[in-house]
Amino acid sequence: MNVTDISPALKPLSKLDAMRNMSNQTRSRNSGGTPSLDDLFCLGDTGGFVLRMTSVDDQVQNLLDSAQYEDALALCASSARKFHGDSRLVEERYAYALYSRGDFEGASQHWLNAETAPQAVADLFPSIRPPELSTRLGLRSDDGEFAVLETVSREKHHALSSMPLLRGASLSRAAAAIASFFEITRRRLNARSSEGSMLDYKNTETVCDQLALVDTMLIAVWLQCSPPRIKDVVALLRDPGQRCELEYIAPLLAAGGAVYAEPLLWLYRSKHAHQRALALLVETRCCGDVNGAWDRVQFLRWKTRYLQWLWFSGDQRNTNLALEHAPSVFAASPALGLAVFTGTLVDIQGDEDPLEVPLSVRTGGAGAVQCVKATTTLLVVVFSF
């Protein structure tokens, strides 16, 4: 509220003349030629004042300067037609302020409301983010659809200069909080990628780069939750559309030993690194007595299903790999060893990935003959030891 003392102008005038004079001045200031409804004239016997409401933009800025973020957001919402700024900037400033206070849950929600760039959030959690991930992908916090064009705010500068040291319970809590941010951001990016895939190649390319960062961060975040969200990691790695970076995720999963064997295998499989997967797929590395690790039966069934997939993939390199590694399965369980080539369903608890066995195999055609030849070769290899 601006207060203007008009007492000097009133001395030579009557109240009525003073009112007319001030109204004329107000009218000349307004493009519409009518007095502003935001002006309130207060006249007395010896003086007077004009009370003029400041613009909504100035009110919002004043509230932000005094760290009254919720009031600023409420004003933006209630005066949307009069507010000429970007309310996402207000949301984002509040998010950075909450982050500095350690309220990661609140910060995540306001980052979502602000559509903050995912790399900007990732950079605030160096304890979770794989080193140099943003640099490797060539992304900046002002890239892409989610960027809000702004200079670095006071709150963001403070957040970047005083990032909290996260470990133990605080690290798990932060991971759980920002998991929702990256999950929802991933859905938004996938939607935008689908919408723009045929319209704007450059934009789609940027979105794909952001998806690589988001998918990689999601796995890193889930692994830091308490308990680690292994099922979610496996589900993401089995998604044909995931774009996580192998070289950043593989060390995180390898550090988990036998408990993380399945997600690591799915990572290699999803990136067509089948030789690396098969090198890992040995009982001593995949089985253990710790909670969450495979037992021997689970290990053999998973390996059989994987070799089946390689055998029936239609790629000669994959079929050669299946033939090379099948003897170890046959030696442990002849029935499972034969199932690699016959396509017999090998049940794995919780697995919903049916094997596509060629029709020629199921009906005894040429594919079946190939299976018989492979089985004969396998038996020769097994009994030669």
Coordinates of C-alpha atoms in Angstrom, one line a residue:
M1 CA 0.0 0.0 0.0
N2 CA 1.4 3.4 -1.1
V3 CA 0.5 6.4 1.0
T4 CA 0.8 9.9 -0.5
D5 CA 0.4 13.0 1.6
I6 CA -1.7 15.6 -0.3
S7 CA -2.1 18.1 2.5
P8 CA 0.0 20.8 0.7
A9 CA -2.3 20.6 -2.3
L10 CA -5.4 21.0 -0.2
K11 CA -4.6 24.2 1.7
P12 CA -5.8 26.7 -1.0
L13 CA -8.8 24.5 -2.0
S14 CA -12.1 23.4 -0.6
K15 CA -12.7 19.7 0.0
L16 CA -14.8 19.5 -3.1
D17 CA -12.2 21.2 -5.3
A18 CA -9.5 19.1 -3.8
M19 CA -11.4 15.9 -4.6
R20 CA -12.0 17.1 -8.2
N21 CA -8.3 18.1 -8.5
M22 CA -7.0 14.7 -7.3
S23 CA -9.6 12.8 -9.4
N24 CA -8.4 14.7 -12.5
Q25 CA -4.8 13.8 -11.7
T26 CA -5.8 10.2 -11.2
R27 CA -7.8 10.1 -14.4
S28 CA -4.8 11.5 -16.4
R29 CA -2.6 8.7 -15.0
N30 CA -5.0 5.9 -16.0
S31 CA -5.3 5.0 -19.7
G32 CA -9.0 4.3 -19.4
G33 CA -9.8 7.9 -18.4
T34 CA -11.6 6.9 -15.2
P35 CA -10.4 7.1 -11.6
S36 CA -8.6 4.0 -10.4
L37 CA -10.6 1.8 -8.1
D38 CA -7.4 1.1 -6.2
D39 CA -7.1 4.8 -5.1
L40 CA -8.7 5.7 -1.7
F41 CA -8.9 9.4 -0.8
C42 CA -8.9 10.3 2.9
L43 CA -9.7 14.0 3.4
G44 CA -9.9 15.9 6.7
D45 CA -10.3 19.6 7.8
T46 CA -6.6 20.3 7.6
G47 CA -5.1 17.7 5.2
G48 CA -5.5 14.4 3.4
F49 CA -3.9 11.3 2.0
V50 CA -4.3 9.1 -1.1
L51 CA -4.0 5.4 -0.4
R52 CA -3.1 3.5 -3.5
M53 CA -2.9 -0.3 -3.7
T54 CA 0.5 -1.5 -5.1
S55 CA 0.4 -3.9 -8.0
V56 CA 0.0 -7.6 -7.4
D57 CA 3.5 -8.3 -8.9
D58 CA 5.0 -5.9 -6.4
Q59 CA 3.0 -7.5 -3.5
V60 CA 4.2 -10.9 -4.5
Q61 CA 7.8 -9.7 -4.7
N62 CA 7.6 -8.1 -1.3
L63 CA 6.2 -11.3 0.2
L64 CA 9.1 -13.3 -1.4
D65 CA 11.6 -10.8 -0.1
S66 CA 10.2 -11.4 3.4
A67 CA 10.2 -15.2 2.9
Q68 CA 6.4 -15.4 3.1
Y69 CA 6.2 -18.0 0.4
E70 CA 2.8 -19.5 1.1
D71 CA 1.2 -16.1 1.2
A72 CA 2.9 -15.2 -2.1
L73 CA 1.5 -18.4 -3.7
A74 CA -1.9 -17.7 -2.3
L75 CA -1.9 -14.2 -3.7
C76 CA -0.8 -15.6 -7.1
A77 CA -3.7 -18.0 -7.1
S78 CA -6.3 -15.5 -5.9
S79 CA -5.2 -12.7 -8.3
A80 CA -4.2 -14.8 -11.3
R81 CA -5.6 -12.2 -13.8
K82 CA -3.7 -9.3 -12.2
F83 CA -0.4 -11.2 -11.7
H84 CA 1.8 -10.8 -14.7
G85 CA 4.7 -13.0 -13.5
D86 CA 5.3 -16.7 -13.6
S87 CA 3.9 -18.5 -10.6
R88 CA 6.4 -21.4 -11.2
L89 CA 9.2 -19.1 -10.2
V90 CA 7.4 -18.6 -6.8
E91 CA 7.0 -22.3 -6.5
E92 CA 10.6 -23.0 -7.3
R93 CA 11.9 -20.4 -4.8
Y94 CA 9.8 -21.9 -2.1
A95 CA 11.1 -25.4 -3.0
Y96 CA 14.7 -24.3 -2.7
A97 CA 13.9 -22.6 0.7
L98 CA 12.3 -25.8 1.9
Y99 CA 15.3 -27.8 0.7
S100 CA 17.6 -25.6 2.7
R101 CA 15.5 -26.3 5.8
G102 CA 15.8 -30.0 5.3
D103 CA 12.1 -30.4 4.2
F104 CA 12.8 -32.6 1.2
E105 CA 9.2 -33.8 1.0
G106 CA 7.8 -30.3 0.7
A107 CA 10.6 -29.3 -1.7
S108 CA 9.8 -32.2 -4.0
Q109 CA 6.2 -31.2 -4.3
H110 CA 6.9 -27.6 -5.1
W111 CA 9.6 -28.6 -7.7
L112 CA 6.9 -30.6 -9.4
N113 CA 4.5 -27.7 -9.3
A114 CA 7.3 -25.5 -10.8
E115 CA 8.2 -28.1 -13.4
T116 CA 11.8 -27.7 -12.3
A117 CA 14.4 -29.3 -14.6
P118 CA 15.3 -32.8 -13.3
Q119 CA 19.0 -32.1 -13.6
A120 CA 18.7 -29.1 -11.3
V121 CA 17.2 -31.3 -8.6
A122 CA 19.7 -34.1 -9.2
D123 CA 22.6 -31.7 -8.7
L124 CA 21.3 -30.9 -5.2
F125 CA 21.8 -34.5 -4.1
P126 CA 25.5 -35.4 -4.8
S127 CA 25.3 -38.2 -2.2
I128 CA 22.7 -40.0 -4.5
R129 CA 23.5 -38.7 -8.0
P130 CA 26.2 -40.7 -9.9
P131 CA 29.3 -38.5 -10.3
E132 CA 29.3 -36.2 -13.3
L133 CA 26.1 -37.6 -14.6
S134 CA 24.7 -34.3 -15.9
T135 CA 28.0 -33.4 -17.5
R136 CA 28.2 -36.8 -19.2
L137 CA 24.7 -36.3 -20.7
G138 CA 25.5 -32.7 -21.7
L139 CA 22.5 -31.4 -19.8
R140 CA 22.2 -28.1 -17.9
S141 CA 19.5 -27.0 -15.5
D142 CA 18.1 -24.6 -18.1
D143 CA 17.6 -27.2 -20.8
G144 CA 14.4 -28.5 -22.2
E145 CA 10.7 -28.3 -21.6
F146 CA 10.9 -28.2 -17.9
A147 CA 13.2 -25.2 -17.6
V148 CA 11.9 -22.0 -16.0
L149 CA 13.8 -19.0 -17.4
E150 CA 15.2 -17.1 -14.5
T151 CA 18.3 -15.7 -13.0
V152 CA 19.6 -17.7 -10.0
S153 CA 17.4 -16.7 -7.1
R154 CA 18.6 -16.0 -3.6
E155 CA 17.1 -19.3 -2.4
K156 CA 18.7 -21.3 -5.1
H157 CA 22.0 -19.7 -4.5
H158 CA 21.8 -20.5 -0.8
A159 CA 20.7 -24.1 -1.6
L160 CA 23.7 -24.7 -3.9
S161 CA 26.2 -23.1 -1.5
S162 CA 25.1 -25.0 1.6
M163 CA 24.0 -28.5 0.5
P164 CA 23.4 -30.7 3.6
L165 CA 25.6 -33.8 4.2
L166 CA 23.3 -36.8 3.9
R167 CA 24.1 -40.1 5.3
G168 CA 22.2 -42.9 7.1
A169 CA 18.6 -42.1 8.0
S170 CA 18.8 -38.6 6.5
L171 CA 20.0 -40.1 3.2
S172 CA 17.2 -42.6 3.1
R173 CA 14.6 -40.0 3.9
A174 CA 15.9 -37.7 1.2
A175 CA 15.8 -40.6 -1.3
A176 CA 12.2 -41.5 -0.5
A177 CA 11.2 -37.8 -0.8
I178 CA 12.7 -37.2 -4.2
A179 CA 11.7 -40.6 -5.6
S180 CA 8.2 -39.2 -6.2
F181 CA 9.7 -36.2 -8.1
F182 CA 11.6 -38.4 -10.5
E183 CA 8.7 -40.9 -10.9
I184 CA 6.2 -38.2 -11.9
T185 CA 8.8 -36.3 -14.0
R186 CA 9.5 -39.5 -15.9
R187 CA 5.8 -39.9 -16.7
R188 CA 5.6 -36.3 -17.9
L189 CA 8.7 -36.6 -20.1
N190 CA 7.4 -39.9 -21.6
A191 CA 4.1 -38.1 -22.4
R192 CA 6.0 -35.1 -24.0
S193 CA 8.3 -37.5 -25.9
S194 CA 5.2 -39.2 -27.4
E195 CA 3.5 -35.9 -28.3
G196 CA 6.6 -34.4 -30.0
S197 CA 8.2 -37.4 -31.6
M198 CA 6.9 -36.6 -35.0
L199 CA 6.9 -32.8 -34.6
D200 CA 10.2 -31.5 -33.2
Y201 CA 13.2 -33.7 -33.5
K202 CA 15.5 -31.4 -31.5
N203 CA 13.0 -31.2 -28.6
T204 CA 12.5 -35.0 -28.7
E205 CA 16.3 -35.5 -28.5
T206 CA 16.5 -33.2 -25.5
V207 CA 13.7 -35.1 -23.8
C208 CA 15.4 -38.4 -24.4
D209 CA 18.6 -37.1 -22.8
Q210 CA 16.6 -35.9 -19.8
L211 CA 14.9 -39.4 -19.6
A212 CA 18.4 -40.9 -19.5
L213 CA 19.2 -38.8 -16.4
V214 CA 15.8 -39.4 -14.8
D215 CA 15.9 -43.2 -15.3
T216 CA 19.5 -43.3 -13.9
M217 CA 18.6 -41.1 -11.0
L218 CA 15.5 -43.2 -10.2
I219 CA 17.5 -46.4 -9.8
A220 CA 20.1 -44.6 -7.7
V221 CA 17.3 -43.1 -5.5
W222 CA 15.5 -46.4 -5.1
L223 CA 18.7 -48.1 -4.0
Q224 CA 19.1 -45.5 -1.2
C225 CA 15.6 -46.0 0.1
S226 CA 15.2 -48.0 3.3
P227 CA 14.6 -50.8 2.5
P228 CA 15.9 -50.6 -1.1
R229 CA 13.2 -50.8 -3.6
I230 CA 14.6 -53.7 -5.6
K231 CA 11.3 -54.7 -7.2
D232 CA 10.9 -51.2 -8.6
V233 CA 14.5 -51.3 -9.9
V234 CA 13.8 -54.6 -11.7
A235 CA 10.5 -53.4 -13.1
L236 CA 12.2 -50.3 -14.6
L237 CA 15.1 -52.2 -16.1
R238 CA 12.7 -54.6 -17.7
D239 CA 10.8 -51.7 -19.3
P240 CA 11.9 -51.6 -23.0
G241 CA 11.6 -47.8 -22.9
Q242 CA 14.1 -47.2 -20.1
R243 CA 17.2 -45.2 -20.9
C244 CA 19.3 -45.5 -17.8
E245 CA 23.1 -45.3 -18.2
L246 CA 24.7 -48.7 -17.9
E247 CA 28.2 -47.5 -16.8
Y248 CA 26.7 -45.4 -13.9
I249 CA 24.2 -48.0 -12.6
A250 CA 26.3 -51.2 -13.0
P251 CA 28.8 -50.2 -10.2
L252 CA 25.9 -49.4 -7.8
L253 CA 24.3 -52.7 -8.4
A254 CA 27.6 -54.7 -8.4
A255 CA 28.3 -53.3 -4.9
G256 CA 25.2 -55.0 -3.6
G257 CA 26.5 -58.5 -4.2
A258 CA 24.1 -61.4 -4.5
V259 CA 21.1 -59.3 -3.3
Y260 CA 21.4 -57.1 -6.4
A261 CA 22.2 -59.9 -8.9
E262 CA 18.8 -59.9 -10.6
P263 CA 18.6 -56.2 -11.3
L264 CA 22.2 -56.2 -12.5
L265 CA 21.5 -59.1 -14.9
W266 CA 18.4 -57.2 -16.2
L267 CA 20.6 -54.1 -16.7
Y268 CA 23.0 -56.1 -18.8
R269 CA 20.3 -57.8 -20.7
S270 CA 18.4 -54.6 -21.4
K271 CA 21.6 -53.1 -22.9
H272 CA 22.3 -56.2 -24.9
A273 CA 25.5 -56.8 -22.9
H274 CA 24.8 -60.6 -22.9
Q275 CA 28.4 -61.7 -22.5
R276 CA 28.7 -59.5 -19.3
A277 CA 25.4 -61.0 -18.1
L278 CA 26.5 -64.6 -18.6
A279 CA 29.8 -63.9 -17.0
L280 CA 27.9 -62.8 -13.9
L281 CA 25.4 -65.6 -14.1
V282 CA 27.3 -68.2 -12.0
E283 CA 26.0 -69.7 -8.8
T284 CA 28.7 -68.3 -6.5
R285 CA 28.0 -64.7 -7.5
C286 CA 24.2 -64.9 -7.6
C287 CA 23.3 -67.0 -4.7
G288 CA 23.7 -66.4 -1.0
D289 CA 22.3 -66.9 2.5
V290 CA 21.4 -63.2 2.9
N291 CA 17.8 -62.1 2.8
G292 CA 16.8 -61.2 -0.8
A293 CA 19.4 -63.3 -2.6
W294 CA 18.5 -66.2 -4.8
D295 CA 18.7 -69.8 -3.8
R296 CA 20.0 -72.4 -6.1
V297 CA 16.7 -73.3 -7.6
Q298 CA 15.7 -69.7 -8.4
F299 CA 19.2 -69.2 -9.9
L300 CA 18.9 -72.2 -12.3
R301 CA 15.3 -71.3 -13.3
W302 CA 16.3 -67.7 -14.1
K303 CA 19.4 -68.8 -16.1
T304 CA 17.3 -71.3 -18.0
R305 CA 14.7 -68.7 -18.9
Y306 CA 17.4 -66.3 -20.0
L307 CA 19.1 -68.9 -22.2
Q308 CA 15.7 -69.8 -23.7
W309 CA 15.2 -66.2 -24.6
L310 CA 18.7 -66.1 -26.2
W311 CA 18.0 -69.3 -28.1
F312 CA 14.7 -68.2 -29.5
S313 CA 15.7 -64.6 -30.2
G314 CA 16.5 -65.2 -33.8
D315 CA 19.9 -63.7 -33.5
Q316 CA 22.7 -66.1 -34.5
R317 CA 25.1 -64.5 -31.9
N318 CA 22.6 -65.1 -29.2
T319 CA 21.9 -68.7 -30.2
N320 CA 25.6 -69.4 -30.1
L321 CA 25.8 -67.9 -26.5
A322 CA 22.9 -70.1 -25.5
L323 CA 24.5 -73.2 -26.9
E324 CA 27.8 -72.3 -25.2
H325 CA 26.3 -71.8 -21.7
A326 CA 23.6 -74.5 -21.7
P327 CA 25.9 -77.4 -20.7
S328 CA 26.3 -75.9 -17.1
V329 CA 22.5 -75.9 -16.7
F330 CA 22.1 -79.4 -18.2
A331 CA 24.8 -80.7 -15.8
A332 CA 22.9 -79.3 -12.8
S333 CA 19.4 -80.2 -14.1
P334 CA 19.0 -82.2 -17.3
A335 CA 15.3 -81.2 -17.5
L336 CA 16.1 -77.5 -17.4
G337 CA 19.0 -78.0 -19.8
L338 CA 16.6 -79.6 -22.4
A339 CA 14.0 -76.8 -21.7
V340 CA 16.5 -74.3 -23.0
F341 CA 16.0 -75.7 -26.5
T342 CA 12.4 -77.1 -26.4
G343 CA 10.9 -73.9 -25.0
T344 CA 9.2 -75.7 -22.1
L345 CA 7.7 -73.2 -19.7
V346 CA 10.0 -72.7 -16.7
D347 CA 8.0 -71.0 -14.0
I348 CA 9.6 -68.2 -12.1
Q349 CA 7.6 -66.7 -9.2
G350 CA 6.4 -63.2 -10.0
D351 CA 7.6 -63.4 -13.6
E352 CA 5.1 -62.2 -16.3
D353 CA 7.4 -62.4 -19.3
P354 CA 6.1 -65.3 -21.4
L355 CA 8.5 -66.9 -23.8
E356 CA 7.7 -66.6 -27.5
V357 CA 8.4 -70.0 -28.9
P358 CA 8.3 -70.2 -32.7
L359 CA 5.3 -72.0 -34.1
S360 CA 7.6 -74.4 -36.1
V361 CA 9.0 -75.6 -32.8
R362 CA 5.6 -76.2 -31.2
T363 CA 4.3 -78.0 -34.3
G364 CA 7.3 -80.2 -35.0
G365 CA 8.5 -78.3 -38.1
A366 CA 12.0 -77.2 -39.1
G367 CA 12.5 -75.4 -35.9
A368 CA 12.0 -78.6 -34.0
V369 CA 14.6 -80.3 -36.0
Q370 CA 17.0 -77.6 -35.1
C371 CA 16.2 -78.1 -31.4
V372 CA 17.0 -81.8 -31.8
K373 CA 20.3 -81.1 -33.4
A374 CA 21.1 -78.6 -30.6
T375 CA 20.2 -81.1 -28.0
T376 CA 22.4 -83.7 -29.6
T377 CA 25.3 -81.3 -29.7
L378 CA 24.6 -80.4 -26.0
L379 CA 24.6 -84.1 -24.9
V380 CA 27.9 -84.7 -26.8
V381 CA 29.5 -81.7 -25.0
V382 CA 28.2 -82.7 -21.6
F383 CA 29.3 -86.4 -21.8
S384 CA 32.7 -85.4 -23.2
F385 CA 33.8 -84.2 -19.8

